[in-house]
PDB file of C-alpha atoms and ligand atoms in Angstrom:
ATOM      1  CA  MET C   7      -0.079   0.036   0.318  1.00  0.00           C
ATOM      2  CA  THR C   8       1.007   3.311  -1.182  1.00  0.00           C
ATOM      3  CA  VAL C   9       0.936   5.725   1.920  1.00  0.00           C
ATOM      4  CA  VAL C  10       3.711   8.586   0.388  1.00  0.00           C
ATOM      5  CA  GLN C  11       4.194   9.738  -3.310  1.00  0.00           C
ATOM      6  CA  TRP C  12       7.272  11.773  -3.867  1.00  0.00           C
ATOM      7  CA  THR C  13       6.557  15.021  -5.331  1.00  0.00           C
ATOM      8  CA  GLU C  14       8.076  17.630  -6.957  1.00  0.00           C
ATOM      9  CA  ALA C  15       8.223  19.739  -3.900  1.00  0.00           C
ATOM     10  CA  MET C  16      10.282  17.376  -2.189  1.00  0.00           C
ATOM     11  CA  SER C  17      13.224  18.031  -4.980  1.00  0.00           C
ATOM     12  CA  VAL C  18      16.185  19.011  -3.523  1.00  0.00           C
ATOM     13  CA  GLY C  19      17.545  19.977  -6.967  1.00  0.00           C
ATOM     14  CA  VAL C  20      20.359  17.040  -7.604  1.00  0.00           C
ATOM     15  CA  GLU C  21      18.925  14.511  -8.994  1.00  0.00           C
ATOM     16  CA  ALA C  22      21.319  11.807  -7.180  1.00  0.00           C
ATOM     17  CA  LEU C  23      19.611  12.990  -4.078  1.00  0.00           C
ATOM     18  CA  ASP C  24      15.946  12.899  -5.133  1.00  0.00           C
ATOM     19  CA  ASN C  25      16.231   9.668  -6.579  1.00  0.00           C
ATOM     20  CA  ASP C  26      17.700   8.188  -3.080  1.00  0.00           C
ATOM     21  CA  HIS C  27      14.576  10.290  -1.391  1.00  0.00           C
ATOM     22  CA  LYS C  28      12.397   7.914  -4.063  1.00  0.00           C
ATOM     23  CA  ARG C  29      13.811   5.118  -3.089  1.00  0.00           C
ATOM     24  CA  LEU C  30      13.335   5.611   0.097  1.00  0.00           C
ATOM     25  CA  ILE C  31      10.088   6.489   0.136  1.00  0.00           C
ATOM     26  CA  HIS C  32       9.621   3.580  -2.032  1.00  0.00           C
ATOM     27  CA  MET C  33      11.065   1.223   0.827  1.00  0.00           C
ATOM     28  CA  ILE C  34       9.143   2.582   3.737  1.00  0.00           C
ATOM     29  CA  ASN C  35       5.791   1.916   1.813  1.00  0.00           C
ATOM     30  CA  GLY C  36       6.889  -1.680   1.474  1.00  0.00           C
ATOM     31  CA  LEU C  37       7.220  -2.007   4.908  1.00  0.00           C
ATOM     32  CA  HIS C  38       5.034  -4.327   7.047  1.00  0.00           C
ATOM     33  CA  TYR C  39       5.777  -5.711  10.141  1.00  0.00           C
ATOM     34  CA  SER C  40       3.482  -8.620   9.291  1.00  0.00           C
ATOM     35  CA  ASP C  41       5.733  -9.867   6.593  1.00  0.00           C
ATOM     36  CA  ALA C  42       7.814 -12.431   7.059  1.00  0.00           C
ATOM     37  CA  GLY C  43      10.714 -10.358   5.315  1.00  0.00           C
ATOM     38  CA  PHE C  44       9.995  -7.211   7.639  1.00  0.00           C
ATOM     39  CA  ILE C  45      13.536  -7.622   9.237  1.00  0.00           C
ATOM     40  CA  GLU C  46      15.493  -7.955   6.308  1.00  0.00           C
ATOM     41  CA  LEU C  47      13.750  -4.933   4.633  1.00  0.00           C
ATOM     42  CA  PHE C  48      13.981  -3.108   7.661  1.00  0.00           C
ATOM     43  CA  ASN C  49      17.816  -3.573   8.221  1.00  0.00           C
ATOM     44  CA  ALA C  50      18.201  -2.980   4.190  1.00  0.00           C
ATOM     45  CA  LEU C  51      16.067   0.570   4.409  1.00  0.00           C
ATOM     46  CA  LEU C  52      18.397   0.933   7.617  1.00  0.00           C
ATOM     47  CA  ASP C  53      21.677   0.491   5.573  1.00  0.00           C
ATOM     48  CA  TYR C  54      20.204   2.660   2.212  1.00  0.00           C
ATOM     49  CA  THR C  55      19.404   5.525   4.942  1.00  0.00           C
ATOM     50  CA  ASN C  56      23.101   5.559   6.138  1.00  0.00           C
ATOM     51  CA  SER C  57      24.543   5.675   2.419  1.00  0.00           C
ATOM     52  CA  HIS C  58      21.967   8.024   1.505  1.00  0.00           C
ATOM     53  CA  PHE C  59      22.888  10.448   4.615  1.00  0.00           C
ATOM     54  CA  GLU C  60      26.740  10.005   3.452  1.00  0.00           C
ATOM     55  CA  ARG C  61      25.777  10.675  -0.067  1.00  0.00           C
ATOM     56  CA  GLU C  62      23.982  13.947   1.266  1.00  0.00           C
ATOM     57  CA  GLU C  63      26.246  14.988   3.527  1.00  0.00           C
ATOM     58  CA  THR C  64      29.214  14.670   1.056  1.00  0.00           C
ATOM     59  CA  HIS C  65      27.251  16.937  -1.275  1.00  0.00           C
ATOM     60  CA  LEU C  66      26.535  19.571   1.681  1.00  0.00           C
ATOM     61  CA  GLU C  67      30.330  19.400   2.097  1.00  0.00           C
ATOM     62  CA  THR C  68      30.934  20.204  -1.607  1.00  0.00           C
ATOM     63  CA  ILE C  69      28.684  23.549  -1.694  1.00  0.00           C
ATOM     64  CA  GLY C  70      29.747  24.549   1.698  1.00  0.00           C
ATOM     65  CA  TYR C  71      26.353  24.479   3.458  1.00  0.00           C
ATOM     66  CA  PRO C  72      26.583  26.360   6.641  1.00  0.00           C
ATOM     67  CA  GLY C  73      23.705  24.457   8.400  1.00  0.00           C
ATOM     68  CA  LEU C  74      25.996  20.987   7.554  1.00  0.00           C
ATOM     69  CA  ALA C  75      26.546  20.343  11.304  1.00  0.00           C
ATOM     70  CA  SER C  76      22.970  20.308  12.391  1.00  0.00           C
ATOM     71  CA  HIS C  77      21.698  18.743   9.119  1.00  0.00           C
ATOM     72  CA  ARG C  78      24.411  16.120  10.205  1.00  0.00           C
ATOM     73  CA  THR C  79      22.738  16.098  13.975  1.00  0.00           C
ATOM     74  CA  GLN C  80      19.369  15.242  12.610  1.00  0.00           C
ATOM     75  CA  HIS C  81      20.682  12.270  10.563  1.00  0.00           C
ATOM     76  CA  ASP C  82      22.632  10.891  13.472  1.00  0.00           C
ATOM     77  CA  ALA C  83      19.377  11.365  15.414  1.00  0.00           C
ATOM     78  CA  PHE C  84      17.188   9.372  13.206  1.00  0.00           C
ATOM     79  CA  ALA C  85      19.611   6.588  12.480  1.00  0.00           C
ATOM     80  CA  ASP C  86      19.781   6.037  16.364  1.00  0.00           C
ATOM     81  CA  LYS C  87      16.147   6.284  16.982  1.00  0.00           C
ATOM     82  CA  VAL C  88      15.630   3.829  14.132  1.00  0.00           C
ATOM     83  CA  SER C  89      18.410   1.218  15.445  1.00  0.00           C
ATOM     84  CA  ALA C  90      16.830   1.257  18.571  1.00  0.00           C
ATOM     85  CA  MET C  91      13.391   0.123  17.210  1.00  0.00           C
ATOM     86  CA  LEU C  92      15.358  -2.430  15.371  1.00  0.00           C
ATOM     87  CA  LYS C  93      17.055  -3.649  18.688  1.00  0.00           C
ATOM     88  CA  GLU C  94      13.196  -3.383  20.427  1.00  0.00           C
ATOM     89  CA  TYR C  95      11.840  -5.596  17.454  1.00  0.00           C
ATOM     90  CA  ARG C  96      14.310  -8.315  17.459  1.00  0.00           C
ATOM     91  CA  GLU C  97      13.693  -8.630  21.383  1.00  0.00           C
ATOM     92  CA  ASN C  98       9.840  -8.749  21.108  1.00  0.00           C
ATOM     93  CA  GLY C  99       8.526  -7.824  17.574  1.00  0.00           C
ATOM     94  CA  PHE C 100       6.008  -5.603  17.286  1.00  0.00           C
ATOM     95  CA  ALA C 101       1.861  -6.223  17.201  1.00  0.00           C
ATOM     96  CA  ASP C 102       0.488  -5.757  13.496  1.00  0.00           C
ATOM     97  CA  THR C 103      -1.321  -3.034  14.796  1.00  0.00           C
ATOM     98  CA  ASP C 104       1.346  -1.195  16.307  1.00  0.00           C
ATOM     99  CA  GLN C 105       1.759   2.013  14.077  1.00  0.00           C
ATOM    100  CA  ARG C 106       5.079   3.170  15.850  1.00  0.00           C
ATOM    101  CA  VAL C 107       7.374   2.491  13.406  1.00  0.00           C
ATOM    102  CA  ALA C 108       5.656   3.598  10.207  1.00  0.00           C
ATOM    103  CA  ASP C 109       4.174   7.236  11.784  1.00  0.00           C
ATOM    104  CA  PHE C 110       7.868   7.578  13.242  1.00  0.00           C
ATOM    105  CA  LEU C 111       9.324   6.777   9.424  1.00  0.00           C
ATOM    106  CA  TRP C 112       6.546   9.018   7.632  1.00  0.00           C
ATOM    107  CA  THR C 113       6.557  12.052  10.099  1.00  0.00           C
ATOM    108  CA  TRP C 114      10.427  12.277   9.933  1.00  0.00           C
ATOM    109  CA  LEU C 115      10.765  11.972   6.389  1.00  0.00           C
ATOM    110  CA  LYS C 116       8.196  13.910   5.055  1.00  0.00           C
ATOM    111  CA  GLY C 117       9.377  16.757   7.970  1.00  0.00           C
ATOM    112  CA  HIS C 118      12.723  16.130   6.764  1.00  0.00           C
ATOM    113  CA  ILE C 119      12.462  16.005   3.079  1.00  0.00           C
ATOM    114  CA  LEU C 120      10.171  18.851   3.120  1.00  0.00           C
ATOM    115  CA  ILE C 121      11.575  21.232   5.533  1.00  0.00           C
ATOM    116  CA  GLU C 122      15.473  20.424   6.528  1.00  0.00           C
ATOM    117  CA  ASP C 123      16.409  19.113   2.739  1.00  0.00           C
ATOM    118  CA  GLN C 124      14.453  22.190   1.564  1.00  0.00           C
ATOM    119  CA  LYS C 125      16.609  24.497   3.462  1.00  0.00           C
ATOM    120  CA  TYR C 126      19.840  23.489   1.776  1.00  0.00           C
ATOM    121  CA  ALA C 127      17.995  23.217  -1.739  1.00  0.00           C
ATOM    122  CA  ALA C 128      16.852  26.859  -1.333  1.00  0.00           C
ATOM    123  CA  TRP C 129      20.358  28.076  -0.021  1.00  0.00           C
ATOM    124  CA  SER C 130      21.744  26.701  -2.789  1.00  0.00           C
ATOM    125  CA  LYS C 131      19.772  27.657  -5.416  1.00  0.00           C
ATOM    126  CA  ALA C 132      19.326  31.216  -4.281  1.00  0.00           C
ATOM    127  CA  ARG C 133      23.842  30.762  -4.126  1.00  0.00           C
ATOM    128  CA  HIS C 134      23.993  30.021  -7.519  1.00  0.00           C
ATOM    129  CA  THR C 135      21.478  32.708  -8.933  1.00  0.00           C
ATOM    130  CA  LEU C 136      23.422  35.717  -7.055  1.00  0.00           C
TER     131      LEU C 136
HETATM  132 FE1  LIG J  13      18.901  15.183   4.598  1.00  0.00          FE
END
């Protein structure tokens, strides 16, 4: 079931990073606790998220984005929270009706891509149009 779709409003103006975001959205849409392969999908999401964060941070370094440190802090906090949920899932599992993971992922992802990532996109655009 598709919950969220990537839209142009989410574009950060860098094709590779937009593609990362599309893929992250696609991966979260495909995540269901009741699936036998949940843990593999969740692990894959965590790996992909970490590699995306690295790509994004490298881009921000390259363009000299002044908000990089706080952006990185947000990425780290997200990765920590997801790791903690993975640990909890491994230890106790989650009920099918438990929406915490999905709610957290969507709230964070939408807020991050639509607000925080748009800040560097706007900064970069303004710098190039000076
Ligand atoms: Fe980001």
